[in-house]
Short mmCIF file of C-alpha atoms and ligand atoms in Angstrom, two decimals:
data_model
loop_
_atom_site.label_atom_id
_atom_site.label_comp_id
_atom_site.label_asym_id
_atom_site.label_seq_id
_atom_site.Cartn_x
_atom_site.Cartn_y
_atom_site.Cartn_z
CA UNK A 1 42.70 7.74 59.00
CA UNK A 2 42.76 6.79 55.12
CA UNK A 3 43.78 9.05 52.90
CA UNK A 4 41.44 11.34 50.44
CA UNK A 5 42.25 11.12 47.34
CA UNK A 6 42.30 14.15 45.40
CA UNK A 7 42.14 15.25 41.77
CA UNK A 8 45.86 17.41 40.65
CA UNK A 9 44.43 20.48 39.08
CA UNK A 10 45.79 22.25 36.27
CA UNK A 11 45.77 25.68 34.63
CA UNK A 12 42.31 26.08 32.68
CA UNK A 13 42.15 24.30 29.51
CA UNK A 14 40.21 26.72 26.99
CA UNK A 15 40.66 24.89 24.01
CA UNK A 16 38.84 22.05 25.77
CA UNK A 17 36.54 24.14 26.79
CA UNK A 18 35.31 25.83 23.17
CA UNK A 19 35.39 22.58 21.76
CA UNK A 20 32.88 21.55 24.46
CA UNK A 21 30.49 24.87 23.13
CA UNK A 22 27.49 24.21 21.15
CA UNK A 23 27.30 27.41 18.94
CA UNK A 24 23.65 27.00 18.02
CA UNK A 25 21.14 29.95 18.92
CA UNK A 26 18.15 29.23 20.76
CA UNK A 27 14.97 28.14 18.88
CA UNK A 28 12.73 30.84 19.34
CA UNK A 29 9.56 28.67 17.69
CA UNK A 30 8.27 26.99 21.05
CA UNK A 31 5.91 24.88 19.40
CA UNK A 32 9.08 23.29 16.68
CA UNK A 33 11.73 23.26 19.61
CA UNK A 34 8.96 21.57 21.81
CA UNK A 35 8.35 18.78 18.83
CA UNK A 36 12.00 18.51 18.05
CA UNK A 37 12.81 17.91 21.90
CA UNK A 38 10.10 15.36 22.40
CA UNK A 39 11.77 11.84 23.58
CA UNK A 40 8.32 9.94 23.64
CA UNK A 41 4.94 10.32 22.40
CA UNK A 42 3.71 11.21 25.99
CA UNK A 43 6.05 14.04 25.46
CA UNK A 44 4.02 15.17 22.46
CA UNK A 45 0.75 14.64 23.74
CA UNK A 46 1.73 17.04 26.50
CA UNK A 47 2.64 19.65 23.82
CA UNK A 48 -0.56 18.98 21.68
CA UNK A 49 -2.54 19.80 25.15
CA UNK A 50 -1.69 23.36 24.88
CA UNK A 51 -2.07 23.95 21.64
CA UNK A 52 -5.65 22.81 21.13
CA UNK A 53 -8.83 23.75 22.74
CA UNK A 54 -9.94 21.06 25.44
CA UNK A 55 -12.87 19.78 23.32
CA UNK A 56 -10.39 18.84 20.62
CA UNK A 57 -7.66 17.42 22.73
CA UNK A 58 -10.67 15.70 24.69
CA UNK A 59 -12.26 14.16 21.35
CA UNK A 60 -8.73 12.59 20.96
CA UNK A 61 -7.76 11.09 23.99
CA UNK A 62 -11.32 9.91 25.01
CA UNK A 63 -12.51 6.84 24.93
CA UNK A 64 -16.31 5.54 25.89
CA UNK A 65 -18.04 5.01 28.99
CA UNK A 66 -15.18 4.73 31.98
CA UNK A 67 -12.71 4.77 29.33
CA UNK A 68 -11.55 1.29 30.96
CA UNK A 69 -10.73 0.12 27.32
CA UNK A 70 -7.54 2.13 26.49
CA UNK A 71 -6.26 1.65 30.03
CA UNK A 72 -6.48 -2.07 29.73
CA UNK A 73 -4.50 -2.03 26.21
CA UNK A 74 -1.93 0.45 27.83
CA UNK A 75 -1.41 -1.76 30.66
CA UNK A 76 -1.71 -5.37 29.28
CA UNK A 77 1.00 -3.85 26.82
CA UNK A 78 3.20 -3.17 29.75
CA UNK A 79 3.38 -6.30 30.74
CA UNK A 80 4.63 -8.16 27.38
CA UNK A 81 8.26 -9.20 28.61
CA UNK A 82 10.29 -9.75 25.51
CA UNK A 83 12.20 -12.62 24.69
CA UNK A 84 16.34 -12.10 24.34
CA UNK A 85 19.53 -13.62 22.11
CA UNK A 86 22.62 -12.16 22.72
CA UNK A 87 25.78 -13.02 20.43
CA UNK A 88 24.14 -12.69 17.58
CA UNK A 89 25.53 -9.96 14.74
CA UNK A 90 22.94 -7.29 14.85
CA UNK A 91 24.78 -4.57 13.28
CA UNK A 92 22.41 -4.79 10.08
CA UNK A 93 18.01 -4.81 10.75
CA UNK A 94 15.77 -5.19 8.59
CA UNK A 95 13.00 -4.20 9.93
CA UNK A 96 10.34 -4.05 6.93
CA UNK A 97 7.30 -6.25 6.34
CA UNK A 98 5.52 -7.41 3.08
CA UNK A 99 1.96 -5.74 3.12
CA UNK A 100 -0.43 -7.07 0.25
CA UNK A 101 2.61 -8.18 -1.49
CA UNK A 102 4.51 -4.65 -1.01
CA UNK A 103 7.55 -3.65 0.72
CA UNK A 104 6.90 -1.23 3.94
CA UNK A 105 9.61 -0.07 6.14
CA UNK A 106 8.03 -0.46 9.46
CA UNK A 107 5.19 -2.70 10.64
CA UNK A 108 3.11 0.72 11.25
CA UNK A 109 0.13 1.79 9.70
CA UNK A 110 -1.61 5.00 9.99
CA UNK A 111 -5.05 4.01 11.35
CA UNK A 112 -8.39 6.04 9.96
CA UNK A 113 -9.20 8.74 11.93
CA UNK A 114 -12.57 10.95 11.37
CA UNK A 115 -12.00 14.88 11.64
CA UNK A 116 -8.52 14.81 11.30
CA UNK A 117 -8.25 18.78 10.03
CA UNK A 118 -10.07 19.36 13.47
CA UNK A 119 -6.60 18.38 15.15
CA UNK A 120 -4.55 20.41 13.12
CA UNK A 121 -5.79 22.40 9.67
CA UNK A 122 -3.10 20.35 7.55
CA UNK A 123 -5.20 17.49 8.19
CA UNK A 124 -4.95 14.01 6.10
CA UNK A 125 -2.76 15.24 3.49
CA UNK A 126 -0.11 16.01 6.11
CA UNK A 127 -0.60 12.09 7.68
CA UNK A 128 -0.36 10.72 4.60
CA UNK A 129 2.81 12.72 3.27
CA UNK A 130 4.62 11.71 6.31
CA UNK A 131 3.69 7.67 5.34
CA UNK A 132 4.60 8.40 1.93
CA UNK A 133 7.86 9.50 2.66
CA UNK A 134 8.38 6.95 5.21
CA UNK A 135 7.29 4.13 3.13
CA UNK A 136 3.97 3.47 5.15
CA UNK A 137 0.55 2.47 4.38
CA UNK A 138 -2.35 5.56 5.41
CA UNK A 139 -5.84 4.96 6.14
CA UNK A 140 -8.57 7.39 5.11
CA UNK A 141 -11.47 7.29 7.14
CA UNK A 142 -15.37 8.08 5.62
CA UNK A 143 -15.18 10.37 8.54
CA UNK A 144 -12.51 12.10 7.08
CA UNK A 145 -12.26 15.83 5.97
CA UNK A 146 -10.58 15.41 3.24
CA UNK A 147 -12.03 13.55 0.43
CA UNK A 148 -10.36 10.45 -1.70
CA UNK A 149 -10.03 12.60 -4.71
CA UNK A 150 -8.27 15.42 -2.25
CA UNK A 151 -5.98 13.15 -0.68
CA UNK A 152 -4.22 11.93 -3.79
CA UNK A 153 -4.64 14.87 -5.74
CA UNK A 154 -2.16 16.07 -2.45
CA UNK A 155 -0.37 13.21 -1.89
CA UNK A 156 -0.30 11.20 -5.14
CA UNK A 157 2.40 8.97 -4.02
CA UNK A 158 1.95 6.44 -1.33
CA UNK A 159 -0.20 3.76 -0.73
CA UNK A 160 -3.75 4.55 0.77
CA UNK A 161 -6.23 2.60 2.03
CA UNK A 162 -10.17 3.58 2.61
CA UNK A 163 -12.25 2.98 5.81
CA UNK A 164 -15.43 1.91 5.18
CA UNK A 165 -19.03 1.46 7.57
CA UNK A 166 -21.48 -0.31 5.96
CA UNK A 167 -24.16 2.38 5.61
CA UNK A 168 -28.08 1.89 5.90
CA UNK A 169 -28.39 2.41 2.70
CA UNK A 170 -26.26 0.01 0.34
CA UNK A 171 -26.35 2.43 -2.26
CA UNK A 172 -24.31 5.05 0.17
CA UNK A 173 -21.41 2.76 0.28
CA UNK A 174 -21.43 2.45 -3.37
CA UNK A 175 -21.33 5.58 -3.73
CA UNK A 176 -18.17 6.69 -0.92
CA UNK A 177 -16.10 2.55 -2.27
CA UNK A 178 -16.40 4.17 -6.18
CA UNK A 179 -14.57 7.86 -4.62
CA UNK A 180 -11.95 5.34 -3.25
CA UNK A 181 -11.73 3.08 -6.13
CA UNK A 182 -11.52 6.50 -8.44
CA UNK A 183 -9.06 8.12 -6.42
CA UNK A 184 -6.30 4.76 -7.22
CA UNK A 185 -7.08 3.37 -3.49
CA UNK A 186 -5.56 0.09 -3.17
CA UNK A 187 -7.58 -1.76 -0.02
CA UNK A 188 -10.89 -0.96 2.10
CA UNK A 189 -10.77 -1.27 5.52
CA UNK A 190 -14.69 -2.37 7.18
CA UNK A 191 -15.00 -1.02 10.52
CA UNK A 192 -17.31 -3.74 12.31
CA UNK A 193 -17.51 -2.33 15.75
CA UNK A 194 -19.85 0.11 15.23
CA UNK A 195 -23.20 -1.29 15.10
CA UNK A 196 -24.25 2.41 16.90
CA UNK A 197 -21.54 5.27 18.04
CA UNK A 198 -20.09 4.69 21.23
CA UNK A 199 -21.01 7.03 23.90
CA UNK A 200 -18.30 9.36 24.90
CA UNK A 201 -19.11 11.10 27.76
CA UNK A 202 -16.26 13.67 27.26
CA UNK A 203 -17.91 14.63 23.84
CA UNK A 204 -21.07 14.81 25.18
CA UNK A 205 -20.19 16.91 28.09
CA UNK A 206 -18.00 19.37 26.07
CA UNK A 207 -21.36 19.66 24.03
CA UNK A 208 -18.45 18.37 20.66
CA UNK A 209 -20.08 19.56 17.61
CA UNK A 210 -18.47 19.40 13.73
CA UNK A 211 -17.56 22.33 13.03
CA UNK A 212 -17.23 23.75 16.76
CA UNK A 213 -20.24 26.01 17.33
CA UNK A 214 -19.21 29.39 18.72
CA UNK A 215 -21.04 30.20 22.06
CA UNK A 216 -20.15 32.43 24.59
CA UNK A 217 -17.56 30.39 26.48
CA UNK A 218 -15.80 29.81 22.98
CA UNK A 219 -15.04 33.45 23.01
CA UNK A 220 -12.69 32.28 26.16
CA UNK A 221 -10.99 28.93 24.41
CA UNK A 222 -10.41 31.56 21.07
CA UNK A 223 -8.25 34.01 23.78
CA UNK A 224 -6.62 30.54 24.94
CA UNK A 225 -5.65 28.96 21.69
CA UNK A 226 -5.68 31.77 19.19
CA UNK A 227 -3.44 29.96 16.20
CA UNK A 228 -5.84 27.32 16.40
CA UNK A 229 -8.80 29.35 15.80
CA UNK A 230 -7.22 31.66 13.16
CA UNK A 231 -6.08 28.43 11.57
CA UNK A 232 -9.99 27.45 11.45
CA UNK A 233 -11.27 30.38 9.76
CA UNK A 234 -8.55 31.06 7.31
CA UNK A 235 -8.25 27.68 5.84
CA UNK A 236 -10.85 24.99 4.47
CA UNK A 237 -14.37 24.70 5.04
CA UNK A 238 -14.27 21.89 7.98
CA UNK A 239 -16.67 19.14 6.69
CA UNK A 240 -16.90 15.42 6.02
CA UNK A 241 -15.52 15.61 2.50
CA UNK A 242 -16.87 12.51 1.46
CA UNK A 243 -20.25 13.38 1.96
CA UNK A 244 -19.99 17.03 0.60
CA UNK A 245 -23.23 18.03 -0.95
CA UNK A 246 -25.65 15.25 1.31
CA UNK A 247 -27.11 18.15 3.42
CA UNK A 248 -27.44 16.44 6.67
CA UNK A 249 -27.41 17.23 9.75
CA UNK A 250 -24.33 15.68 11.89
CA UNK A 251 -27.08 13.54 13.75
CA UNK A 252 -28.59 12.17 10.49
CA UNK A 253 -25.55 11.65 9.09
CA UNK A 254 -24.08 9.81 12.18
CA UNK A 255 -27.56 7.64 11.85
CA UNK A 256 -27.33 7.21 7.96
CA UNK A 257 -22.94 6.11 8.51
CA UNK A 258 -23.71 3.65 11.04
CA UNK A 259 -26.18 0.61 10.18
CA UNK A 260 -26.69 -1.43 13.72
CA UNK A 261 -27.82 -4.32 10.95
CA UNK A 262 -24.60 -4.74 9.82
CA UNK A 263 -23.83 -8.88 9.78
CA UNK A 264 -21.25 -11.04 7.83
CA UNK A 265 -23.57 -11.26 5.01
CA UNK A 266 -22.52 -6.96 3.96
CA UNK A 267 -19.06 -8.82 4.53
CA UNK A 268 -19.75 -11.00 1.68
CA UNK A 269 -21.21 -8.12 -0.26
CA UNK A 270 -18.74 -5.98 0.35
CA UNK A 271 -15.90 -8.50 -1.21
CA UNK A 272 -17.82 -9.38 -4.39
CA UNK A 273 -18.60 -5.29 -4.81
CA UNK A 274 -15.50 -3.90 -4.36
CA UNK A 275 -13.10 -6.78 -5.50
CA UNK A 276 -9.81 -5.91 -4.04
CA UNK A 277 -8.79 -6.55 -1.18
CA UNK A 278 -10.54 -6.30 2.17
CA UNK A 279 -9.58 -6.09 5.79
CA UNK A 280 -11.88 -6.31 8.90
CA UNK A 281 -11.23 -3.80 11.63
CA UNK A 282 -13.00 -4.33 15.17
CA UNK A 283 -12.75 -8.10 15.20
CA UNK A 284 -12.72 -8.49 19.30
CA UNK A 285 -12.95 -12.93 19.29
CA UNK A 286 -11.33 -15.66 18.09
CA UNK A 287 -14.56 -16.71 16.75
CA UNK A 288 -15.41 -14.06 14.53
CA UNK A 289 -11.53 -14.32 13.04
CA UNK A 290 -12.33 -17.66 12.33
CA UNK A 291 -15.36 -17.15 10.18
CA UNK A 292 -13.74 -14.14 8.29
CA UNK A 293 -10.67 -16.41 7.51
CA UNK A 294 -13.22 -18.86 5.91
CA UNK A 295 -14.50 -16.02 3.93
CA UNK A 296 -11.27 -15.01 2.79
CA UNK A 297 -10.79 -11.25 3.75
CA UNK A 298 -6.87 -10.24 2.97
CA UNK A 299 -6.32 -9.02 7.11
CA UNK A 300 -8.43 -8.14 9.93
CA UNK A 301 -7.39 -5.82 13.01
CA UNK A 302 -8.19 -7.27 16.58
CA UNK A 303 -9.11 -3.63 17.79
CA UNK A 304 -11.89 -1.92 20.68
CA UNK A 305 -11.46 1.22 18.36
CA UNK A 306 -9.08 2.88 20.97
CA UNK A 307 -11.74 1.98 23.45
CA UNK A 308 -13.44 4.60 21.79
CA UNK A 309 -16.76 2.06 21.36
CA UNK A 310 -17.29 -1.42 24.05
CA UNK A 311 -15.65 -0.17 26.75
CA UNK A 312 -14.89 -3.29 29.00
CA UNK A 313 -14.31 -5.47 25.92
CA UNK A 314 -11.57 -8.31 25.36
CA UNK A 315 -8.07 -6.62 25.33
CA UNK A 316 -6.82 -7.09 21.60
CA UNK A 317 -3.23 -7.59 22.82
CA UNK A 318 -4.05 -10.39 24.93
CA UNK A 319 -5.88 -11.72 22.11
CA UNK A 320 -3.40 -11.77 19.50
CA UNK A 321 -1.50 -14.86 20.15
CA UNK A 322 -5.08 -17.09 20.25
CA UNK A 323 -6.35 -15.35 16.95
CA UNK A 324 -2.95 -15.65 15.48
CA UNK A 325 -2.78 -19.54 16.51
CA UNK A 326 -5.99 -19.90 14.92
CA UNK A 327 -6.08 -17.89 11.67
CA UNK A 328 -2.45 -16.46 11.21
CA UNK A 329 -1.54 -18.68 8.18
CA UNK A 330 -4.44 -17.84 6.38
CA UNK A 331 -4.97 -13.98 6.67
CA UNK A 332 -3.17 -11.09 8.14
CA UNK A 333 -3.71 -10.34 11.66
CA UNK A 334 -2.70 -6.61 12.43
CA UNK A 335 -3.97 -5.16 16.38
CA UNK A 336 -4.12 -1.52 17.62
CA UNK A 337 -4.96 0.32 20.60
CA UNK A 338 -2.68 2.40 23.16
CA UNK A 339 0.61 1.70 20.66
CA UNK A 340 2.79 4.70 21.83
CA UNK A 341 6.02 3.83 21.28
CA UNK A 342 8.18 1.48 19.36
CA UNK A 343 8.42 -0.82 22.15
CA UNK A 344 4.98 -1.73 21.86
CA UNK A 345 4.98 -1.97 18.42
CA UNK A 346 7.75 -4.58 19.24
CA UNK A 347 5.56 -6.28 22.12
CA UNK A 348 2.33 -6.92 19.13
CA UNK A 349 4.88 -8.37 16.60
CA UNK A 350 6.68 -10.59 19.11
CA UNK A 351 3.52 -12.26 19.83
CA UNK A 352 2.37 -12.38 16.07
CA UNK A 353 0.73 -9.53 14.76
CA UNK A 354 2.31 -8.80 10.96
CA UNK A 355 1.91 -4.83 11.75
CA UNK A 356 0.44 -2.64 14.05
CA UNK A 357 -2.31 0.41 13.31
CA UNK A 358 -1.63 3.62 15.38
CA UNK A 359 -4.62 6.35 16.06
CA UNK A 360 -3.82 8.77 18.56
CA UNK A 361 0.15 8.52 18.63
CA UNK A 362 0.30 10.29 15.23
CA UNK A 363 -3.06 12.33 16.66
CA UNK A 364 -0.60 13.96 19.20
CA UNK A 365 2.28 14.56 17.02
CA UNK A 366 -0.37 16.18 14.28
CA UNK A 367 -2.04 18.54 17.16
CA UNK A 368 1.83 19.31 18.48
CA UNK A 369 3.67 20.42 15.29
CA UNK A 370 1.41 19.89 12.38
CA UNK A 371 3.38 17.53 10.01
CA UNK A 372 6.44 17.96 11.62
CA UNK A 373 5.07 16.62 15.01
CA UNK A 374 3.63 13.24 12.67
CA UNK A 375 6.96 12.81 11.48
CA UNK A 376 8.50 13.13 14.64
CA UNK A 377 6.39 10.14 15.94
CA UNK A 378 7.76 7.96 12.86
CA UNK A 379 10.76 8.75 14.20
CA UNK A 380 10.23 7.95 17.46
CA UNK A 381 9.23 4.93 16.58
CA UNK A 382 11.57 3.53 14.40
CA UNK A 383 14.01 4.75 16.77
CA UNK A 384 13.06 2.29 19.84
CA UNK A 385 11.70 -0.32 17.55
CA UNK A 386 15.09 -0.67 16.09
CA UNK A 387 16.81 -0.23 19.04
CA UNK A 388 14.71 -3.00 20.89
CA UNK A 389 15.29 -5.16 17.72
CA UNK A 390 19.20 -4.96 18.61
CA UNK A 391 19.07 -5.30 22.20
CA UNK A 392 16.49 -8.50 21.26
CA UNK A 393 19.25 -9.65 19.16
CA UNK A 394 16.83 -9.97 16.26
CA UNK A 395 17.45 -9.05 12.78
CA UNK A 396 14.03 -9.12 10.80
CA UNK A 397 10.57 -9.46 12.21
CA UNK A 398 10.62 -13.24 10.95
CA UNK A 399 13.29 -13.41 14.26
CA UNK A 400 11.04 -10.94 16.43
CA UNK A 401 8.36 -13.46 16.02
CA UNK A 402 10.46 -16.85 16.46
CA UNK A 403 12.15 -14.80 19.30
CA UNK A 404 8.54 -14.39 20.65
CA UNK A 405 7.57 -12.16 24.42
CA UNK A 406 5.41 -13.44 27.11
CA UNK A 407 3.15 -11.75 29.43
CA UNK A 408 4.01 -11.49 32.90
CA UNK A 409 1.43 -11.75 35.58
CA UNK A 410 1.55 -8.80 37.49
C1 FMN B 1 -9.94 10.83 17.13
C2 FMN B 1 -10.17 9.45 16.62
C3 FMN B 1 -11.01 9.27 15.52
C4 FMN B 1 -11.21 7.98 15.03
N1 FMN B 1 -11.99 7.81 13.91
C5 FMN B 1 -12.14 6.57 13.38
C6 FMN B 1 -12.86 6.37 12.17
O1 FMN B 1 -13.37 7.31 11.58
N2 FMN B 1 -12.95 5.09 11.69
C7 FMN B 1 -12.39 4.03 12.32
O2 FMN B 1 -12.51 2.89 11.85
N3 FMN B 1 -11.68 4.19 13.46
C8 FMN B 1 -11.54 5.42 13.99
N4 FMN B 1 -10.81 5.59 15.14
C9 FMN B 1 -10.17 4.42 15.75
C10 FMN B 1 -8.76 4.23 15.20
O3 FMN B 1 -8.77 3.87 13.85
C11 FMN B 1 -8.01 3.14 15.99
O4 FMN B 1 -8.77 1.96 16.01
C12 FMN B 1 -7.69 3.57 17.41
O5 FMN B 1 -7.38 4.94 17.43
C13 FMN B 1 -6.54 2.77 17.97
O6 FMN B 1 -6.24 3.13 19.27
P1 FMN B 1 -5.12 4.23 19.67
O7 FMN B 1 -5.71 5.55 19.32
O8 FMN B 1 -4.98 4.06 21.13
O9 FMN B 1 -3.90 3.94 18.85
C14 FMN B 1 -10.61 6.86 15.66
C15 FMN B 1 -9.76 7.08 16.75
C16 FMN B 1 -9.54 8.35 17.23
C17 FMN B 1 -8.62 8.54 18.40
#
């Protein structure tokens, strides 16, 4: 019979031992130990979960119809492969982009997002510290609740950039583009894919109003999620701060925001009215790209609105590397939709997209841990987008691009 081998054991090593302890007490803030212990962003959407009432968590990860949209962008970004060097000195990235001419430190933007205080009462400013400090562009939506002038009178460092729907009224616009222009925003973002809302059956059936209405089951989700509800009532007035003082109703509003006449002509108005630069968001062919780059808009974002609008629309991530074939020399084409971790980010800018725009992955981290849980998902992000870029072998995104990904037909 072979022989066992056996470990010789000696006396008990106890300086060995206490210089294995970790002499740290235990974090008695579950909400800050369960942010600082996330490893993905799933992780943090599982923490935001219980610390919001389901309509709010609900109005975040929903999307419309069968909510087919999001699923498709999650998967089709599953199956990018990347493309991989080895032997090739990695030990310094560089993995910043030039955005309008200025530096950024990660292809990331912060994408618009309406209601944001509803997620967590810090709301915008809190987003858009986290970019500032990061060196990252934020988006403002005219959904937001927090107003231009609010935002920078918080944040006055940074660069911001204002979403814009071409209202019913031209006027309207004028007036919400002149609050961005006054408040030292540097770029308007049209959102094109909203001829009318999408319908979100989630919303609907959780009866989603702005601010929640209290009925008698909300006396149940205030005993389930006190903070959030004390948070509510002792901070803010929760309203769309751009439109402060229209007295509307939400439904008139929604119906005054959204103009189902919108065409490329209120493109063409928009440029010559505001002046600076514009980018397109909700461009879903290679078509419309086309006739935009003619037009000269700065960017546009191949985007289904987190599937929040078409539902069983084209896949922007499987569009990318036909729009960027077709237009990428003469605009910017940046893509969004289910980007939850820095591998993704990788897959977009390995087939061509100069940055990506993230929605609900800084949603989640906001609802989590307030600012704290946003800046977590930065981190989380440069983390495995970094760490991809090494294992890629590339050393700027000029090489994640030339180093390139394909999708794999599964
Ligand atoms: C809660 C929520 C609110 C949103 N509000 C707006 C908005 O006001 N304007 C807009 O252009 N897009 C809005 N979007 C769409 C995002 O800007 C972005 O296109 C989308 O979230 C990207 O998908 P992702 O959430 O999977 O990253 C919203 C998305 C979410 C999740």
């Amino acid at each position: 019979m072979a022989k066992v081998i056996k470990s010789k054991r000696n006396l008990p090593n106890l300086p060995y031992f206490y210089s294995l302890i970790e002499w740290t007490l235990p974090n008695l803030n579950r909400r800050k130990s369960a942010s600082r212990k996330a490893q993905t962003i799933h992780d943090l959407a599982r923490s935001a979960k219980k610390r919001v009432p389901r309509v709010v968590y609900d109005y975040v990860e929903g999307s419309a119809f069968d909510e087919i949209g999001s699923a498709r962008s999650s998967a089709a970004l599953r199956r990018v492969q990347f493309n991989a060097r080895t032997l090739r000195d990695v030990s310094n990235l560089d993995s910043s982009e030039m955005i309008l001419g200025q530096k950024v430190d990660l292809p990331i933007i912060f994408s618009p997002t309406g209601y944001t205080r509803l997620m967590h009462h810090v709301g915008e400013p809190a987003v858009a510290s986290v970019a500032s400090k990061n060196n990252l562009i934020y988006s403002l939506s005219t959904m937001g609740t927090t107003s231009p002038e609010e935002l920078t009178a918080a944040v006055p460092l940074g660069r911001k950039w204002f979403q814009l729907y071409v209202m019913q009224n031209r006027a309207d616009s004028v007036a919400v583009i002149n609050q961005a222009r006054r408040a030292g925003f540097e770029a308007l973002i049209l959102t094109v894919d909203t001829p009318v809302s999408g319908l979100r059956l989630r919303d609907f059936r959780n009866g989603l109003t702005i601010p929640p209405r209290i009925r008698p089951g909300t006396v149940l989700a205030i005993a389930r999620k006190p903070v959030w509800w004390i948070n509510l009532f002792t901070t803010k007035k929760l309203e769309f701060a751009a439109f402060r003082g229209w007295d509307k109703s939400l439904v008139e509003l929604a119906a005054t925001i959204f103009s189902p006449a919108i065409s490329f002509d209120d493109v063409k108005w928009l440029q010559e009215t505001w002046k600076g630069p514009v980018i397109v968001k909700g461009v879903q062919s290679v078509e419309d790209a086309i006739t935009l780059a003619k037009m000269g808009v700065e960017g546009i974002v191949l985007s289904n609105h987190g599937g929040r609008q078409l539902d069983r629309g084209p896949v922007p991530v499987e569009l990318l590397p036909d729009v960027v074939k077709a237009v990428g020399k003469k605009l910017d084409v940046y893509i969004d939709g289910s980007i939850m971790s820095g591998q993704d980010v990788y897959a977009a800018i390995a087939l061509g997209a100069k940055a990506v725009f993230i929605g609900r992955a800084y949603l989640y981290g906001l609802m989590a841990d307030g600012e704290r849980g946003v800046e977590k998902v930065v981190e989380l992000l440069r983390r495995d987008f970094l760490n991809t870029m090494a294992l890629t072998g590339n050393r700027t995104l000029a090489e994640v691009r030339e180093t390139g990904a394909i999708f794999r037909n599964e």
